[in-house]
Amino acid sequence: MIDGCPPGIALAPEDFAHDLARRATGRTRHTSQRREADGVEILSGVYEGVTTGTPLALLVRNVDARSRDYDRIATRFRPGHADYAYWQKYGIRDPRGGGRASARETTMRVAAAVVAKKWLAERHGVRVRGHLAQIGDIVPRGHDWEAVEANPFFWPDAAQVPELEAFMDALRKSGDSVGARVNVVADGVPPGWGEPVYGKLDAGLAAAMMSINAVKGVEIGDGFASVAQKGSGHRDAMAPEGFLSNHAGGVLGGISSGQRVVCSVAFKPTSSLRLPVKGLDVDGNAVDIVTTGRHDPCVGIRATPICEAMMALELMDQALRHRAQCGDVGEVVPRIPAAPRQR
Amino acid sequence: MIDGCPPGIALAPEDFAHDLARRATGRTRHTSQRREADGVEILSGVYEGVTTGTPLALLVRNVDARSRDYDRIATRFRPGHADYAYWQKYGIRDPRGGGRASARETTMRVAAAVVAKKWLAERHGVRVRGHLAQIGDIVPRGHDWEAVEANPFFWPDAAQVPELEAFMDALRKSGDSVGARVNVVADGVPPGWGEPVYGKLDAGLAAAMMSINAVKGVEIGDGFASVAQKGSGHRDAMAPEGFLSNHAGGVLGGISSGQRVVCSVAFKPTSSLRLPVKGLDVDGNAVDIVTTGRHDPCVGIRATPICEAMMALELMDQALRHRAQCGDVGEVVPRIPAAPRQR
Amino acid sequence: MIDGCPPGIALAPEDFAHDLARRATGRTRHTSQRREADGVEILSGVYEGVTTGTPLALLVRNVDARSRDYDRIATRFRPGHADYAYWQKYGIRDPRGGGRASARETTMRVAAAVVAKKWLAERHGVRVRGHLAQIGDIVPRGHDWEAVEANPFFWPDAAQVPELEAFMDALRKSGDSVGARVNVVADGVPPGWGEPVYGKLDAGLAAAMMSINAVKGVEIGDGFASVAQKGSGHRDAMAPEGFLSNHAGGVLGGISSGQRVVCSVAFKPTSSLRLPVKGLDVDGNAVDIVTTGRHDPCVGIRATPICEAMMALELMDQALRHRAQCGDVGEVVPRIPAAPRQR
Amino acid sequence: MIDGCPPGIALAPEDFAHDLARRATGRTRHTSQRREADGVEILSGVYEGVTTGTPLALLVRNVDARSRDYDRIATRFRPGHADYAYWQKYGIRDPRGGGRASARETTMRVAAAVVAKKWLAERHGVRVRGHLAQIGDIVPRGHDWEAVEANPFFWPDAAQVPELEAFMDALRKSGDSVGARVNVVADGVPPGWGEPVYGKLDAGLAAAMMSINAVKGVEIGDGFASVAQKGSGHRDAMAPEGFLSNHAGGVLGGISSGQRVVCSVAFKPTSSLRLPVKGLDVDGNAVDIVTTGRHDPCVGIRATPICEAMMALELMDQALRHRAQCGDVGEVVPRIPAAPRQR
């Protein structure tokens, strides 16, 4: 359900296909072999191909559920999963696909963000893009946005793809999984989005990213590297031709600065492995737990469109809130360009 | 203003003194020389020393404002500050003390959290503690909670304090500043706090921490280290005697797991330096900017009580929301201890 | 979508049948002849017949839509309808069934409240009931709760049903419509639900009722009759055996008093008539508007279960919020009974 | 605290004087003799006489509190007051001035609305005005807006003022109190403010009005009179020269129609009387309760500016939310005038 969406945005079921396919499993041997068709049914909020401004309801059904895969875990707490936490909270747990803790849950995030990406691009010229920035110990050597969409890893250096494939094949054979880092950037964000205390843009981005399952860390701009930096090196000098660097990652005081918005996100390795681990059953007895079923050896690989989605949703929310409060603030001080072209 | 606070919590103006003093400037030569007395006036919500359940209003006045210190920046954008972002957003900016972007703003966070810490401790036995975990390139060698409160750096290894003092003295002389990392942990959090989609505990913590001025990164548990980990190493095995490790940092699927909640926060170096930097004035002209006034060479030092405050506020909010929804869920599955004693 | 619903509530698709049938059209000649089957599909949030605490999604499809009925109004503003307001707000309007302004929209309110009614009854012994209290100039002479469910008018005096049928038959023949008043009461609400400033119970009820399409007025307790009352007559005296009257309608200072909660709601007459009225087309030209299609001559008749639904939803929200804040407030002062038995 | 207020609104402490004086007690013998000076201190959010867009904090201290007046009720439940409800909810009660249930609480509503009224007038030409429309059984015979501000009753017919004074004098002597009706209207509201489901304008107004202490009923437009109306008479015909009537009261489908927004509010008679009433003490014993102290014999008299305030606040919130979602919807259909001139 998307409430508060501006009217007049052209929207058809086909618009969802591209990003949902990027997020879907089953496209390569490096992701879960679950088949996600992800057809979107628009239940309300669109008339004659255009959003009406009334609540927009999207429905994506799960067409390849195999609930029997989950029978074995129905009475066990899988380490690294939310099983134990759910049970303690609710006194009951739906074991099928992990319930709301399933990676399936991110489908709707990507679907909702299709609308946000369209609006941001059409109204503000904002472009949100992401790529994988680390997998295990491997980091990109080069950076080429063209490459990102041309390989199943969203990897920005085409030359490294064979290395990644070999790494993932070995990992899959070992029965283990690995973490990953995803970087997301937004170009074209004007200065002024965000709020000074309760609705800070960076706080919103942090919550948005951390709300994705398996995320354990979020950085804006230089992030944790700032800890060892000096102020003279971190602060981004300004000149009439633009910002001279972008350590801030596009946010200052909770408000967009006009620089590229830069966010980096850490994904933990999946805990669903066929390697056994000490766990418990619901009666508190020690058991060895082995997870079969169709799982991703690296959930971070498919996470690039999900991180893009969360950034787009947060940016659009901020843009609307900014327009509410400051819709009639005219230009008082001259706007300078973002940092000189970034790759 | 604190709304929704449970009734019956004993509360007096003196209760605020300890944490506000920990946060205050002017206690050592390593923080800003601004004098913050930070007396708290309770305007409403307390009757005969006890919270009444109606909105609780606290007032802390700024007794050592020197607005003239800010005259020179009234028409200039200081790099690394929110000046430019505010101006573009609002078309106007209050230059005195950075307005809402001032570190003064965190006073109220610490004050509000005094109530949250009391309630968490009294009702649930939850204890929130933090310490400095990195300053520049220096990291703690040992860890002793007793040491943390015995030095002005909230540093967990007393033996390193002379090294830190020398580092800070040299830094101050150089006119530069440095970043820092703060770790915060909560012990005693029961499993079940948090929500599966919109109100995740880790997402709430990420937003809470990132909303503090100068924060650029947030980690839960192993954070970015998870990127290079294998699933077999990351997932926390469980046994009847408790969790066997705590890579998760106490949150799984957005819900507390019963382990210690662990959060790590990156603070950037202050941008207010007497070293000049290229900047702009409000007409778009290039100017060299030098910041005088009383600034912290490392804002991270005083940030430990602020990070504690944000964790306590988030935990208490989650505890109340959990009670709303699940207040009558009894014990269905046995509760196991947190990970074996952590330092 | 229902988020925040407590876990452990037994819930099956059949549970929705009773109240949806009470709300549905097509049961008698006195309501719209549109056929509303209103089968409820539970999309998420229920496992093995019990709510899981995660978001509960219900889907009711419109199986008897006749969009062609709306072709004639697609380019016209019907007086008394939201056509003009929608168009001015959004620049676009979905004419089919009135879009979100359709009475169909109340289906989901009734469905959601099925869950609330169950929980209120099982946890707190709260019972929410309503009846029609006026139609045109006709008011009930007697009051019998048994009668209410035994006639299509939710009328509390069985002897008057023939009179109402004759009235409605004449009205339908004349092509006109009429307003109605619905009374809703909740018995068993404990004292203490509601909040003193922002979340007042009576304010919440007022918003809940006024948010139903066609509602133009809301009263709590004596409502507008209070205007001409003296304080000595209005205030409800208290005695050890209970409240001696109930002019307050169960709310004092925004908080439930332990008396029966009493709410009265005014419904305007439908504007969709086959009698012509001066209107405009979207180009601003004067046109005569005649509405065909299948409309209720008195929308208030079917509104009883809708008003009950909104009261149940508001009460359950308040009960959960009260538990969040005051879940551990024990009995400090003795509880007295509600007013002596009310009919 | 006002958050989200647009920047650039000229605001000085003096701006609050007019409406706070209209609301204040002690101006005539017909209201409480408590002295309310109501000086407003602006704590934040204004710089050089203009709002900055950051949170705006206003402080009004109670300078004439006489807490000893409340000693006698500290252990008793006053019938018609929130004493019993508060105590059952919170297990504690602040008896001084009724705490949050005091009429003092409305001071801040009026203060906040001073900002909203300014913004609505300057940006949109919206004017919010109210008057007393009934007191006991007395209703206005004529209507003259000039008269309203020229008598202490906000009464629209100057000729009736002596009758009202005699009525109030007799009432005061009798020791009793009486209810009142207040009407509030807003002229100049453009079509399109409000939302179709969750944020309806009429629902917002209903909650806003019902949240004022002592309010028991709210009507929009014809309100409860609609119950006996026919659809052919209620619906407001439209013509190129404007709406031909205003039974709707300016809201259709939850969205403003461009007509005058009309709201009518019922105030109950004060329960604080020197006439004794059966009540209870906190141990449940029957007691006779007599209220001394300085109370209004008709709280409705001073309620006119409070009702205006709540309408202004709701309208401004709606205007900002409308701008957020629909800020770039251009004119698609021609706008027609409001109903021909209304008095």
PDB file of C-alpha atoms in Angstrom, chain C residues 77 79-82 84-91 100 105 108-109 134-137 167 171 176-181 191-198 200 202-203 206-207 210-213 215-220 223-224 226-232 234-240 243-244 247-248 251-253 255-257 264-271 273 275-280 282-284 286 322 325-326 329 332-336, chain D residues 77 79-82 84-91 100 105 108-109 134-137 167 171 176-181 191-198 200 202-203 206-207 210-213 215-220 223-224 226-232 234-240 243-244 247-248 251-253 255-257 264-271 273 275-280 282-284 286 322 325-326 329 332-336:
ATOM      1  CA  PHE C  77     -19.465  17.099 -11.235  1.00  0.00           C
ATOM      2  CA  PRO C  79     -23.634  17.996  -6.668  1.00  0.00           C
ATOM      3  CA  GLY C  80     -23.260  16.557  -3.190  1.00  0.00           C
ATOM      4  CA  HIS C  81     -20.471  14.267  -4.342  1.00  0.00           C
ATOM      5  CA  ALA C  82     -16.704  14.567  -4.109  1.00  0.00           C
ATOM      6  CA  TYR C  84     -15.402  18.423  -7.993  1.00  0.00           C
ATOM      7  CA  ALA C  85     -13.213  18.286  -4.870  1.00  0.00           C
ATOM      8  CA  TYR C  86     -11.233  15.295  -6.199  1.00  0.00           C
ATOM      9  CA  TRP C  87     -10.697  16.916  -9.546  1.00  0.00           C
ATOM     10  CA  GLN C  88      -9.487  20.151  -8.031  1.00  0.00           C
ATOM     11  CA  LYS C  89      -7.158  18.288  -5.672  1.00  0.00           C
ATOM     12  CA  TYR C  90      -5.667  15.708  -7.981  1.00  0.00           C
ATOM     13  CA  GLY C  91      -6.294  17.008 -11.493  1.00  0.00           C
ATOM     14  CA  ARG C 100     -12.237   5.963  -2.614  1.00  0.00           C
ATOM     15  CA  GLU C 105     -14.710   1.577   0.936  1.00  0.00           C
ATOM     16  CA  MET C 108     -12.616  -2.946   4.823  1.00  0.00           C
ATOM     17  CA  ARG C 109     -13.524  -0.993   7.917  1.00  0.00           C
ATOM     18  CA  GLN C 134     -33.759   8.207  13.495  1.00  0.00           C
ATOM     19  CA  ILE C 135     -34.724   8.124   9.841  1.00  0.00           C
ATOM     20  CA  GLY C 136     -36.210  11.308   8.448  1.00  0.00           C
ATOM     21  CA  ASP C 137     -38.493  12.436  11.267  1.00  0.00           C
ATOM     22  CA  PHE C 167     -41.873   5.320   4.465  1.00  0.00           C
ATOM     23  CA  LEU C 171     -39.362   7.549  -0.659  1.00  0.00           C
ATOM     24  CA  ASP C 176     -35.558  10.927  -3.307  1.00  0.00           C
ATOM     25  CA  SER C 177     -33.369   9.923  -0.354  1.00  0.00           C
ATOM     26  CA  VAL C 178     -33.269  10.662   3.355  1.00  0.00           C
ATOM     27  CA  GLY C 179     -30.781  11.038   6.210  1.00  0.00           C
ATOM     28  CA  ALA C 180     -30.468   8.929   9.337  1.00  0.00           C
ATOM     29  CA  ARG C 181     -29.018   8.818  12.825  1.00  0.00           C
ATOM     30  CA  PRO C 191     -11.856   3.369  33.047  1.00  0.00           C
ATOM     31  CA  GLY C 192      -8.522   4.651  31.777  1.00  0.00           C
ATOM     32  CA  TRP C 193      -8.532   4.260  27.996  1.00  0.00           C
ATOM     33  CA  GLY C 194      -7.611   7.451  26.162  1.00  0.00           C
ATOM     34  CA  GLU C 195      -5.088  10.201  26.647  1.00  0.00           C
ATOM     35  CA  PRO C 196      -5.253  13.666  28.140  1.00  0.00           C
ATOM     36  CA  VAL C 197      -4.147  15.870  25.233  1.00  0.00           C
ATOM     37  CA  TYR C 198      -3.306  14.401  21.816  1.00  0.00           C
ATOM     38  CA  LYS C 200      -8.246  11.678  23.538  1.00  0.00           C
ATOM     39  CA  ASP C 202     -13.620  11.162  22.342  1.00  0.00           C
ATOM     40  CA  ALA C 203     -11.488  12.963  19.751  1.00  0.00           C
ATOM     41  CA  ALA C 206     -15.159  11.789  16.516  1.00  0.00           C
ATOM     42  CA  ALA C 207     -12.535  11.385  13.803  1.00  0.00           C
ATOM     43  CA  MET C 210     -16.656  11.559  10.770  1.00  0.00           C
ATOM     44  CA  SER C 211     -14.307   9.650   8.462  1.00  0.00           C
ATOM     45  CA  ILE C 212     -17.237   7.502   7.303  1.00  0.00           C
ATOM     46  CA  ASN C 213     -18.621   8.831   4.049  1.00  0.00           C
ATOM     47  CA  VAL C 215     -21.388  11.564   8.138  1.00  0.00           C
ATOM     48  CA  LYS C 216     -22.055  15.199   9.092  1.00  0.00           C
ATOM     49  CA  GLY C 217     -22.162  15.114  12.883  1.00  0.00           C
ATOM     50  CA  VAL C 218     -20.912  13.223  15.914  1.00  0.00           C
ATOM     51  CA  GLU C 219     -22.020  13.367  19.517  1.00  0.00           C
ATOM     52  CA  ILE C 220     -20.604  11.797  22.658  1.00  0.00           C
ATOM     53  CA  GLY C 223     -23.962  15.795  22.670  1.00  0.00           C
ATOM     54  CA  PHE C 224     -25.751  18.912  21.475  1.00  0.00           C
ATOM     55  CA  SER C 226     -25.680  19.608  26.597  1.00  0.00           C
ATOM     56  CA  VAL C 227     -25.874  23.118  25.187  1.00  0.00           C
ATOM     57  CA  ALA C 228     -29.178  23.799  26.934  1.00  0.00           C
ATOM     58  CA  GLN C 229     -28.392  21.835  30.072  1.00  0.00           C
ATOM     59  CA  LYS C 230     -27.364  23.130  33.481  1.00  0.00           C
ATOM     60  CA  GLY C 231     -24.189  21.800  35.083  1.00  0.00           C
ATOM     61  CA  SER C 232     -26.190  20.534  38.047  1.00  0.00           C
ATOM     62  CA  HIS C 234     -25.363  17.248  33.334  1.00  0.00           C
ATOM     63  CA  ARG C 235     -22.669  16.047  35.676  1.00  0.00           C
ATOM     64  CA  ASP C 236     -23.006  12.382  36.550  1.00  0.00           C
ATOM     65  CA  ALA C 237     -23.143  11.866  40.293  1.00  0.00           C
ATOM     66  CA  MET C 238     -21.155   8.971  41.686  1.00  0.00           C
ATOM     67  CA  ALA C 239     -21.960   6.552  44.462  1.00  0.00           C
ATOM     68  CA  PRO C 240     -20.323   3.401  45.789  1.00  0.00           C
ATOM     69  CA  PHE C 243     -22.482   6.193  38.410  1.00  0.00           C
ATOM     70  CA  LEU C 244     -26.007   7.487  38.890  1.00  0.00           C
ATOM     71  CA  HIS C 247     -24.714  12.254  30.425  1.00  0.00           C
ATOM     72  CA  ALA C 248     -20.983  12.111  29.736  1.00  0.00           C
ATOM     73  CA  VAL C 251     -15.594   9.853  28.433  1.00  0.00           C
ATOM     74  CA  LEU C 252     -14.224  12.524  30.785  1.00  0.00           C
ATOM     75  CA  GLY C 253     -11.116  14.555  30.001  1.00  0.00           C
ATOM     76  CA  ILE C 255     -10.306   9.203  29.027  1.00  0.00           C
ATOM     77  CA  SER C 256     -12.908   6.477  29.480  1.00  0.00           C
ATOM     78  CA  SER C 257     -14.753   6.774  32.775  1.00  0.00           C
ATOM     79  CA  SER C 264     -24.439   9.215  18.019  1.00  0.00           C
ATOM     80  CA  VAL C 265     -23.799   9.848  14.351  1.00  0.00           C
ATOM     81  CA  ALA C 266     -25.653  11.871  11.699  1.00  0.00           C
ATOM     82  CA  PHE C 267     -25.773  10.616   8.110  1.00  0.00           C
ATOM     83  CA  LYS C 268     -26.792  12.940   5.318  1.00  0.00           C
ATOM     84  CA  PRO C 269     -29.187  11.797   2.592  1.00  0.00           C
ATOM     85  CA  THR C 270     -27.569  10.330  -0.520  1.00  0.00           C
ATOM     86  CA  SER C 271     -27.052  12.797  -3.332  1.00  0.00           C
ATOM     87  CA  LEU C 273     -30.939  10.627  -7.187  1.00  0.00           C
ATOM     88  CA  LEU C 275     -34.356  13.629  -9.689  1.00  0.00           C
ATOM     89  CA  PRO C 276     -32.432  16.160 -11.784  1.00  0.00           C
ATOM     90  CA  VAL C 277     -30.216  18.809 -10.196  1.00  0.00           C
ATOM     91  CA  LYS C 278     -28.238  21.730 -11.569  1.00  0.00           C
ATOM     92  CA  GLY C 279     -24.602  20.759 -11.973  1.00  0.00           C
ATOM     93  CA  LEU C 280     -21.537  21.429 -14.100  1.00  0.00           C
ATOM     94  CA  VAL C 282     -15.641  19.575 -16.382  1.00  0.00           C
ATOM     95  CA  ASP C 283     -15.498  22.534 -18.750  1.00  0.00           C
ATOM     96  CA  GLY C 284     -17.635  24.611 -16.436  1.00  0.00           C
ATOM     97  CA  ALA C 286     -24.200  24.188 -16.681  1.00  0.00           C
ATOM     98  CA  HIS C 322      -3.050   2.378  27.247  1.00  0.00           C
ATOM     99  CA  GLN C 325       2.061   3.392  28.728  1.00  0.00           C
ATOM    100  CA  CYS C 326       0.262   2.155  31.809  1.00  0.00           C
ATOM    101  CA  VAL C 329      -0.391   0.525  36.870  1.00  0.00           C
ATOM    102  CA  VAL C 332      -4.910   2.315  43.423  1.00  0.00           C
ATOM    103  CA  VAL C 333      -8.478   3.469  43.791  1.00  0.00           C
ATOM    104  CA  PRO C 334     -11.550   1.229  43.876  1.00  0.00           C
ATOM    105  CA  ARG C 335     -13.405   0.701  40.617  1.00  0.00           C
ATOM    106  CA  ILE C 336     -17.121   1.427  40.706  1.00  0.00           C
TER     107      ILE C 336
ATOM    108  CA  PHE D  77     -13.428  12.417  42.539  1.00  0.00           C
ATOM    109  CA  PRO D  79     -18.403  14.212  39.228  1.00  0.00           C
ATOM    110  CA  GLY D  80     -18.206  15.471  35.656  1.00  0.00           C
ATOM    111  CA  HIS D  81     -14.431  15.834  35.910  1.00  0.00           C
ATOM    112  CA  ALA D  82     -11.609  13.600  34.782  1.00  0.00           C
ATOM    113  CA  TYR D  84     -11.645   9.363  38.486  1.00  0.00           C
ATOM    114  CA  ALA D  85     -10.570   8.554  34.914  1.00  0.00           C
ATOM    115  CA  TYR D  86      -7.057   9.940  35.473  1.00  0.00           C
ATOM    116  CA  TRP D  87      -6.656   8.044  38.687  1.00  0.00           C
ATOM    117  CA  GLN D  88      -7.773   4.762  37.177  1.00  0.00           C
ATOM    118  CA  LYS D  89      -5.495   5.272  34.194  1.00  0.00           C
ATOM    119  CA  TYR D  90      -2.322   6.492  35.845  1.00  0.00           C
ATOM    120  CA  GLY D  91      -2.638   5.472  39.490  1.00  0.00           C
ATOM    121  CA  ARG D 100      -3.795  18.591  31.607  1.00  0.00           C
ATOM    122  CA  GLU D 105      -4.310  23.847  28.471  1.00  0.00           C
ATOM    123  CA  MET D 108      -1.190  26.853  23.875  1.00  0.00           C
ATOM    124  CA  ARG D 109      -3.736  25.902  21.246  1.00  0.00           C
ATOM    125  CA  GLN D 134     -26.417  29.306  21.559  1.00  0.00           C
ATOM    126  CA  ILE D 135     -26.242  29.625  25.312  1.00  0.00           C
ATOM    127  CA  GLY D 136     -28.792  27.650  27.257  1.00  0.00           C
ATOM    128  CA  ASP D 137     -31.946  28.116  25.208  1.00  0.00           C
ATOM    129  CA  PHE D 167     -29.193  35.404  32.093  1.00  0.00           C
ATOM    130  CA  LEU D 171     -27.058  31.810  36.575  1.00  0.00           C
ATOM    131  CA  ASP D 176     -25.125  26.736  38.426  1.00  0.00           C
ATOM    132  CA  SER D 177     -23.558  26.636  34.957  1.00  0.00           C
ATOM    133  CA  VAL D 178     -24.811  26.238  31.401  1.00  0.00           C
ATOM    134  CA  GLY D 179     -23.696  24.797  28.052  1.00  0.00           C
ATOM    135  CA  ALA D 180     -23.113  26.656  24.809  1.00  0.00           C
ATOM    136  CA  ARG D 181     -22.755  26.224  21.073  1.00  0.00           C
ATOM    137  CA  PRO D 191     -11.000  23.184  -3.119  1.00  0.00           C
ATOM    138  CA  GLY D 192      -8.675  20.235  -2.632  1.00  0.00           C
ATOM    139  CA  TRP D 193      -7.530  20.297   0.990  1.00  0.00           C
ATOM    140  CA  GLY D 194      -8.044  16.994   2.746  1.00  0.00           C
ATOM    141  CA  GLU D 195      -7.582  13.356   1.867  1.00  0.00           C
ATOM    142  CA  PRO D 196      -9.929  10.640   0.721  1.00  0.00           C
ATOM    143  CA  VAL D 197      -9.498   7.979   3.405  1.00  0.00           C
ATOM    144  CA  TYR D 198      -7.196   8.504   6.380  1.00  0.00           C
ATOM    145  CA  LYS D 200     -10.154  13.558   5.767  1.00  0.00           C
ATOM    146  CA  ASP D 202     -13.927  16.765   8.233  1.00  0.00           C
ATOM    147  CA  ALA D 203     -12.517  13.920  10.331  1.00  0.00           C
ATOM    148  CA  ALA D 206     -14.045  16.627  14.273  1.00  0.00           C
ATOM    149  CA  ALA D 207     -11.034  15.367  16.207  1.00  0.00           C
ATOM    150  CA  MET D 210     -13.697  17.186  20.173  1.00  0.00           C
ATOM    151  CA  SER D 211     -10.208  17.382  21.679  1.00  0.00           C
ATOM    152  CA  ILE D 212     -11.137  20.670  23.373  1.00  0.00           C
ATOM    153  CA  ASN D 213     -12.157  20.039  26.952  1.00  0.00           C
ATOM    154  CA  VAL D 215     -16.871  19.516  23.903  1.00  0.00           C
ATOM    155  CA  LYS D 216     -19.575  16.862  23.420  1.00  0.00           C
ATOM    156  CA  GLY D 217     -20.566  17.277  19.775  1.00  0.00           C
ATOM    157  CA  VAL D 218     -19.315  18.421  16.398  1.00  0.00           C
ATOM    158  CA  GLU D 219     -21.186  19.164  13.200  1.00  0.00           C
ATOM    159  CA  ILE D 220     -19.986  19.966   9.700  1.00  0.00           C
ATOM    160  CA  GLY D 223     -24.839  18.377  10.812  1.00  0.00           C
ATOM    161  CA  PHE D 224     -27.648  16.622  12.653  1.00  0.00           C
ATOM    162  CA  SER D 226     -29.248  16.378   7.741  1.00  0.00           C
ATOM    163  CA  VAL D 227     -30.922  13.417   9.408  1.00  0.00           C
ATOM    164  CA  ALA D 228     -34.398  14.733   8.603  1.00  0.00           C
ATOM    165  CA  GLN D 229     -33.485  16.185   5.215  1.00  0.00           C
ATOM    166  CA  LYS D 230     -34.171  14.798   1.773  1.00  0.00           C
ATOM    167  CA  GLY D 231     -31.314  14.354  -0.696  1.00  0.00           C
ATOM    168  CA  SER D 232     -33.006  16.701  -3.142  1.00  0.00           C
ATOM    169  CA  HIS D 234     -29.432  18.692   0.983  1.00  0.00           C
ATOM    170  CA  ARG D 235     -27.181  18.433  -2.043  1.00  0.00           C
ATOM    171  CA  ASP D 236     -25.728  21.780  -3.064  1.00  0.00           C
ATOM    172  CA  ALA D 237     -26.506  22.561  -6.696  1.00  0.00           C
ATOM    173  CA  MET D 238     -23.688  24.044  -8.748  1.00  0.00           C
ATOM    174  CA  ALA D 239     -23.753  26.712 -11.417  1.00  0.00           C
ATOM    175  CA  PRO D 240     -21.071  28.622 -13.324  1.00  0.00           C
ATOM    176  CA  PHE D 243     -22.462  26.840  -5.451  1.00  0.00           C
ATOM    177  CA  LEU D 244     -26.142  27.669  -4.936  1.00  0.00           C
ATOM    178  CA  HIS D 247     -25.501  22.347   3.263  1.00  0.00           C
ATOM    179  CA  ALA D 248     -22.234  20.418   2.981  1.00  0.00           C
ATOM    180  CA  VAL D 251     -16.343  19.375   2.743  1.00  0.00           C
ATOM    181  CA  LEU D 252     -17.260  16.569   0.329  1.00  0.00           C
ATOM    182  CA  GLY D 253     -15.621  13.146   0.454  1.00  0.00           C
ATOM    183  CA  ILE D 255     -11.871  17.156   0.802  1.00  0.00           C
ATOM    184  CA  SER D 256     -12.624  20.865   0.808  1.00  0.00           C
ATOM    185  CA  SER D 257     -15.098  21.852  -1.897  1.00  0.00           C
ATOM    186  CA  SER D 264     -20.550  23.840  14.933  1.00  0.00           C
ATOM    187  CA  VAL D 265     -19.450  22.706  18.378  1.00  0.00           C
ATOM    188  CA  ALA D 266     -21.360  21.790  21.550  1.00  0.00           C
ATOM    189  CA  PHE D 267     -19.892  22.639  24.959  1.00  0.00           C
ATOM    190  CA  LYS D 268     -21.264  21.025  28.063  1.00  0.00           C
ATOM    191  CA  PRO D 269     -21.915  23.064  31.210  1.00  0.00           C
ATOM    192  CA  THR D 270     -19.041  23.209  33.692  1.00  0.00           C
ATOM    193  CA  SER D 271     -19.249  20.645  36.464  1.00  0.00           C
ATOM    194  CA  LEU D 273     -20.271  24.257  41.018  1.00  0.00           C
ATOM    195  CA  LEU D 275     -24.013  23.338  44.496  1.00  0.00           C
ATOM    196  CA  PRO D 276     -23.262  20.039  46.214  1.00  0.00           C
ATOM    197  CA  VAL D 277     -23.267  16.746  44.330  1.00  0.00           C
ATOM    198  CA  LYS D 278     -22.899  13.123  45.377  1.00  0.00           C
ATOM    199  CA  GLY D 279     -19.330  11.972  44.788  1.00  0.00           C
ATOM    200  CA  LEU D 280     -16.684   9.641  46.137  1.00  0.00           C
ATOM    201  CA  VAL D 282     -10.357   7.895  46.731  1.00  0.00           C
ATOM    202  CA  ASP D 283     -11.193   5.163  49.181  1.00  0.00           C
ATOM    203  CA  GLY D 284     -14.624   4.737  47.640  1.00  0.00           C
ATOM    204  CA  ALA D 286     -19.657   8.540  49.475  1.00  0.00           C
ATOM    205  CA  HIS D 322      -1.896  18.906   0.191  1.00  0.00           C
ATOM    206  CA  GLN D 325       1.321  15.447  -2.430  1.00  0.00           C
ATOM    207  CA  CYS D 326      -0.244  17.686  -5.046  1.00  0.00           C
ATOM    208  CA  VAL D 329      -1.181  19.779  -9.890  1.00  0.00           C
ATOM    209  CA  VAL D 332      -7.429  21.153 -14.962  1.00  0.00           C
ATOM    210  CA  VAL D 333     -11.021  22.107 -14.336  1.00  0.00           C
ATOM    211  CA  PRO D 334     -12.330  25.647 -13.806  1.00  0.00           C
ATOM    212  CA  ARG D 335     -12.735  26.808 -10.225  1.00  0.00           C
ATOM    213  CA  ILE D 336     -16.157  28.213  -9.329  1.00  0.00           C
TER     214      ILE D 336
END
